[in-house]
Short mmCIF file of C-alpha atoms in Angstrom, two decimals:
data_model
loop_
_atom_site.label_atom_id
_atom_site.label_comp_id
_atom_site.label_asym_id
_atom_site.label_seq_id
_atom_site.Cartn_x
_atom_site.Cartn_y
_atom_site.Cartn_z
CA MET A 16 -10.03 13.35 -30.27
CA THR A 17 -9.00 14.51 -26.83
CA PRO A 18 -7.30 11.64 -24.97
CA GLY A 19 -8.58 10.50 -21.61
CA ARG A 20 -6.86 10.83 -18.28
CA LEU A 21 -5.46 8.26 -15.86
CA TYR A 22 -6.84 8.68 -12.34
CA LEU A 23 -5.03 7.01 -9.45
CA VAL A 24 -7.95 6.07 -7.21
CA PRO A 25 -7.13 5.18 -3.58
CA THR A 26 -9.29 2.66 -1.77
CA PRO A 27 -9.95 2.14 1.95
CA LEU A 28 -7.40 0.20 4.00
CA ASP A 29 -10.02 -2.31 5.15
CA PHE A 30 -9.36 -4.97 2.49
CA GLY A 31 -9.73 -8.37 4.17
CA ALA A 32 -11.30 -6.80 7.28
CA GLU A 33 -14.74 -5.58 8.28
CA PRO A 34 -15.61 -2.80 5.77
CA GLN A 35 -15.87 0.69 7.20
CA ALA A 36 -18.17 3.44 5.97
CA LEU A 37 -16.69 4.61 2.67
CA ALA A 38 -17.40 8.26 3.45
CA GLN A 39 -15.13 7.98 6.49
CA ALA A 40 -12.21 6.73 4.39
CA LEU A 41 -12.40 8.79 1.20
CA PRO A 42 -13.22 12.45 0.44
CA ALA A 43 -16.46 13.18 -1.39
CA GLU A 44 -14.57 14.38 -4.48
CA THR A 45 -12.67 11.09 -4.77
CA ILE A 46 -15.91 9.11 -4.47
CA ALA A 47 -17.66 11.32 -7.05
CA THR A 48 -14.77 10.95 -9.51
CA ALA A 49 -14.75 7.16 -9.10
CA ALA A 50 -18.52 7.12 -9.71
CA ARG A 51 -18.25 8.80 -13.10
CA LEU A 52 -15.50 6.52 -14.44
CA THR A 53 -16.48 3.48 -16.52
CA HIS A 54 -13.04 2.09 -17.47
CA TRP A 55 -10.65 0.59 -14.92
CA ILE A 56 -7.27 -1.09 -14.56
CA ALA A 57 -7.25 -3.06 -11.32
CA GLU A 58 -4.97 -5.21 -9.23
CA ASN A 59 -7.94 -7.56 -8.81
CA ALA A 60 -11.23 -7.33 -10.71
CA LYS A 61 -13.29 -8.91 -7.94
CA SER A 62 -12.12 -6.41 -5.30
CA ALA A 63 -12.56 -3.58 -7.84
CA ARG A 64 -16.22 -4.54 -8.28
CA ALA A 65 -16.68 -4.68 -4.52
CA PHE A 66 -15.23 -1.17 -4.24
CA LEU A 67 -17.46 0.17 -7.00
CA LYS A 68 -20.51 -1.35 -5.30
CA ARG A 69 -19.60 0.67 -2.20
CA VAL A 70 -19.15 3.81 -4.32
CA ASP A 71 -22.56 3.25 -5.90
CA GLY A 72 -24.13 3.30 -2.45
CA LEU A 73 -23.03 6.93 -2.05
CA SER A 74 -22.80 8.28 -5.58
CA PRO A 75 -24.61 6.49 -8.45
CA LEU A 76 -22.25 4.93 -10.98
CA ALA A 77 -22.21 6.37 -14.51
CA ALA A 78 -22.67 2.83 -15.85
CA PRO A 79 -24.15 -0.24 -14.12
CA LEU A 80 -21.65 -2.43 -12.32
CA GLN A 81 -22.05 -5.15 -14.96
CA ALA A 82 -21.19 -2.65 -17.69
CA GLN A 83 -18.00 -1.34 -16.06
CA GLN A 84 -14.93 -2.15 -18.16
CA ILE A 85 -12.37 -3.65 -15.75
CA SER A 86 -8.99 -4.97 -16.91
CA GLU A 87 -6.58 -6.70 -14.54
CA LEU A 88 -2.87 -6.02 -14.31
CA PRO A 89 -0.73 -8.94 -15.57
CA ARG A 90 0.16 -11.60 -13.00
CA GLN A 91 3.85 -10.65 -13.27
CA ALA A 92 3.03 -7.29 -11.71
CA HIS A 93 1.76 -9.11 -8.61
CA LYS A 94 4.53 -11.65 -8.26
CA GLN A 95 7.60 -9.63 -9.29
CA GLY A 96 6.49 -6.02 -9.06
CA ASP A 97 6.27 -3.66 -12.00
CA HIS A 98 8.44 -0.84 -10.73
CA ASN A 99 11.81 -1.83 -12.21
CA GLY A 100 12.60 -2.53 -15.83
CA HIS A 101 10.30 -2.28 -18.81
CA ALA A 102 9.06 -5.83 -19.34
CA LEU A 103 5.47 -4.84 -18.52
CA ASP A 104 5.41 -1.47 -20.26
CA ALA A 105 4.02 -2.81 -23.55
CA ALA A 106 1.23 -4.61 -21.71
CA ALA A 107 0.50 -1.45 -19.72
CA LYS A 108 0.19 0.61 -22.90
CA ALA A 109 -2.32 -1.91 -24.26
CA LEU A 110 -4.40 -1.54 -21.09
CA LEU A 111 -4.52 2.21 -21.69
CA ALA A 112 -5.96 1.87 -25.21
CA PRO A 113 -9.41 3.18 -24.11
CA ALA A 114 -7.76 6.42 -22.96
CA LEU A 115 -6.47 7.00 -26.49
CA GLN A 116 -10.12 6.74 -27.59
CA GLY A 117 -11.11 9.49 -25.15
CA HIS A 118 -12.13 7.49 -22.08
CA ASP A 119 -10.86 8.42 -18.61
CA ILE A 120 -9.45 5.39 -16.77
CA GLY A 121 -9.14 4.66 -13.07
CA LEU A 122 -6.24 2.67 -11.63
CA LEU A 123 -7.08 0.67 -8.50
CA SER A 124 -5.18 -1.46 -6.00
CA GLU A 125 -6.85 -3.63 -3.37
CA ALA A 126 -6.07 -1.19 -0.57
CA GLY A 127 -4.59 2.29 -0.40
CA MET A 128 -2.91 4.19 -3.21
CA PRO A 129 -2.08 2.25 -6.39
CA ALA A 130 1.62 2.11 -7.33
CA VAL A 131 2.70 2.80 -3.73
CA ALA A 132 3.72 -0.51 -2.12
CA ASP A 133 1.32 -2.05 -4.67
CA PRO A 134 1.32 -2.76 -8.42
CA GLY A 135 0.54 -0.04 -10.91
CA SER A 136 3.74 1.88 -11.64
CA SER A 137 4.04 0.33 -15.12
CA VAL A 138 0.63 1.80 -15.99
CA VAL A 139 1.68 5.22 -14.71
CA ARG A 140 4.91 5.07 -16.76
CA ALA A 141 2.94 4.03 -19.83
CA ALA A 142 0.49 6.89 -19.36
CA HIS A 143 3.34 9.40 -19.26
CA ALA A 144 4.91 7.81 -22.34
CA LEU A 145 1.59 8.15 -24.19
CA GLY A 146 1.18 11.77 -23.12
CA LEU A 147 -1.86 11.07 -20.93
CA PRO A 148 -2.52 13.27 -17.89
CA VAL A 149 -1.95 11.39 -14.60
CA LEU A 150 -4.11 12.60 -11.73
CA PRO A 151 -3.70 11.12 -8.22
CA LEU A 152 -6.82 11.44 -6.07
CA VAL A 153 -6.82 12.07 -2.32
CA GLY A 154 -7.12 9.05 -0.03
CA PRO A 155 -5.28 6.88 2.50
CA VAL A 156 -1.64 5.85 2.07
CA SER A 157 -0.72 3.49 4.90
CA LEU A 158 3.03 4.18 4.72
CA MET A 159 2.57 7.90 5.28
CA LEU A 160 -0.02 7.41 8.02
CA ALA A 161 2.34 5.06 9.84
CA LEU A 162 5.31 7.39 9.44
CA ALA A 163 3.35 10.35 10.79
CA ALA A 164 2.29 8.33 13.84
CA SER A 165 5.72 6.82 14.55
CA GLY A 166 7.68 9.73 15.98
CA LEU A 167 10.55 8.77 13.67
CA ASN A 168 12.35 10.94 11.14
CA GLY A 169 9.73 12.09 8.62
CA GLN A 170 12.25 14.18 6.65
CA HIS A 171 14.50 11.29 5.62
CA PHE A 172 13.03 7.82 5.15
CA ALA A 173 13.10 4.77 2.90
CA PHE A 174 10.48 2.16 2.10
CA VAL A 175 12.33 -1.15 1.82
CA GLY A 176 9.30 -3.37 1.32
CA TYR A 177 9.62 -6.98 2.39
CA VAL A 178 12.65 -8.57 4.03
CA PRO A 179 13.63 -12.22 3.39
CA GLN A 180 11.52 -14.98 4.93
CA ASP A 181 14.55 -17.17 5.66
CA ALA A 182 15.48 -16.51 9.29
CA ALA A 183 19.23 -16.14 8.74
CA ALA A 184 18.85 -13.92 5.65
CA ARG A 185 16.21 -11.84 7.41
CA ALA A 186 18.40 -11.32 10.46
CA LYS A 187 21.30 -10.22 8.27
CA ARG A 188 19.11 -7.79 6.33
CA LEU A 189 17.62 -6.26 9.47
CA ARG A 190 21.07 -5.70 10.99
CA GLU A 191 22.19 -4.03 7.76
CA LEU A 192 19.17 -1.72 7.74
CA ASP A 193 19.60 -0.89 11.42
CA ALA A 194 23.25 0.03 10.88
CA SER A 195 22.28 2.19 7.89
CA ALA A 196 19.58 3.94 9.91
CA ALA A 197 22.00 4.65 12.75
CA ARG A 198 24.58 6.02 10.33
CA THR A 199 22.27 8.19 8.22
CA GLY A 200 19.34 8.99 10.51
CA GLN A 201 17.02 7.55 7.89
CA THR A 202 13.78 5.88 8.98
CA GLN A 203 13.36 2.37 7.53
CA ILE A 204 9.80 1.28 6.61
CA LEU A 205 8.85 -2.39 6.11
CA ILE A 206 5.69 -4.39 5.47
CA GLU A 207 4.85 -8.07 5.68
CA THR A 208 1.99 -10.45 4.86
CA PRO A 209 -0.29 -10.29 7.93
CA TYR A 210 0.17 -13.92 8.96
CA ARG A 211 3.93 -13.29 9.17
CA ASN A 212 3.62 -10.04 11.16
CA ALA A 213 4.32 -11.68 14.52
CA ALA A 214 7.44 -13.41 13.19
CA LEU A 215 8.77 -10.16 11.73
CA LEU A 216 8.16 -8.29 14.97
CA GLN A 217 10.04 -10.98 16.89
CA ALA A 218 12.95 -10.76 14.45
CA LEU A 219 13.05 -6.98 14.76
CA LEU A 220 13.20 -7.19 18.54
CA GLU A 221 16.01 -9.73 18.34
CA GLN A 222 18.15 -7.97 15.72
CA LEU A 223 17.76 -4.22 16.20
CA SER A 224 19.96 -2.22 18.54
CA PRO A 225 18.37 -1.60 21.97
CA ALA A 226 18.66 2.13 21.33
CA SER A 227 16.80 2.05 18.01
CA ARG A 228 13.20 3.21 18.02
CA LEU A 229 10.71 0.67 16.67
CA ALA A 230 7.15 1.58 15.68
CA VAL A 231 4.41 -0.84 14.67
CA ALA A 232 1.20 0.48 13.10
CA CYS A 233 -1.60 -2.10 12.74
CA GLY A 234 -5.00 -1.79 11.08
CA LEU A 235 -4.56 1.81 10.01
CA GLY A 236 -7.86 3.46 9.17
CA LEU A 237 -9.85 0.75 10.95
CA PRO A 238 -11.64 0.95 14.29
CA GLN A 239 -9.08 -1.52 15.71
CA GLN A 240 -6.06 0.51 14.61
CA ALA A 241 -3.17 0.62 17.06
CA VAL A 242 0.26 2.25 16.91
CA ARG A 243 3.06 1.56 19.39
CA SER A 244 6.41 3.38 19.22
CA ALA A 245 9.29 3.03 21.70
CA PRO A 246 12.99 2.16 21.90
CA VAL A 247 13.69 -1.53 21.33
CA ALA A 248 14.97 -1.83 24.90
CA GLN A 249 11.50 -0.90 26.17
CA TRP A 250 9.78 -3.28 23.77
CA ARG A 251 11.89 -6.08 25.20
CA GLN A 252 10.88 -5.15 28.74
CA HIS A 253 7.14 -5.10 27.98
CA SER A 254 6.18 -8.36 26.28
CA GLY A 255 2.51 -7.49 26.75
CA TRP A 256 2.80 -4.78 24.11
CA ARG A 257 3.10 -7.44 21.43
CA GLU A 258 0.04 -9.34 22.64
CA ALA A 259 -1.99 -6.12 22.68
CA LEU A 260 -1.34 -5.30 19.03
CA PRO A 261 -3.80 -6.60 16.39
CA LEU A 262 -1.02 -8.22 14.36
CA SER A 263 -3.49 -10.26 12.31
CA LEU A 264 -4.35 -7.02 10.49
CA PRO A 265 -2.15 -5.34 7.85
CA ALA A 266 0.76 -3.60 9.59
CA VAL A 267 3.61 -1.23 8.84
CA PHE A 268 6.92 -1.57 10.71
CA LEU A 269 9.27 1.38 11.10
CA PHE A 270 12.59 1.84 12.86
CA GLY A 271 15.46 4.27 13.12
CA PRO A 272 17.49 6.29 15.60
#
């Protein structure tokens, strides 16, 4: 029996916001591939069903929504990440059992590309270990969209994820990252839970060097999207910039020399 393939299926970046037209967010080929799959591994089954309902509106699903086989990633992948160590690899292999029976499987996150700033890397590792083809489909990746729009170094960058919530620890971490960026020329990329976006922006303005360039990209892919990029010294002079940004939406923060 020919084994199935693992498709990495990107989703629109409008999770938690007003949904946009799916055809504006994803290429036709990605939508058509998602429509023909019937087995899924998802960050969240409820949001996976909502996505498939949108797909069905453009390209009829190969199986009714109620018949789609959707398995959720273990909770540990959400809370601790599944990108380091091998604690989740056995569970990931079990999730891929249908592929060994010949079924193609789609991997979904709630927004954007699975396994990039989202859970899913344990499933990708397991697929490689089992000899299954891994095929990423074309779609939005917020980190790359933000980097392209920032004016910062796109040849040398690092995604550092979340910084500490504790104010003192966060300040220390931001100063360390700023010093590293100044020394190496490397762009630093951060994210935060939307309700903490304003606090992170304030901390960045307080801790980064005035000469560092700071970019904030909010609501990427949405009608309300806004990107602001300028030296920290200018940010400090124009307090209205902060009020004008839709910081209640998902945002990406970038800084560097």
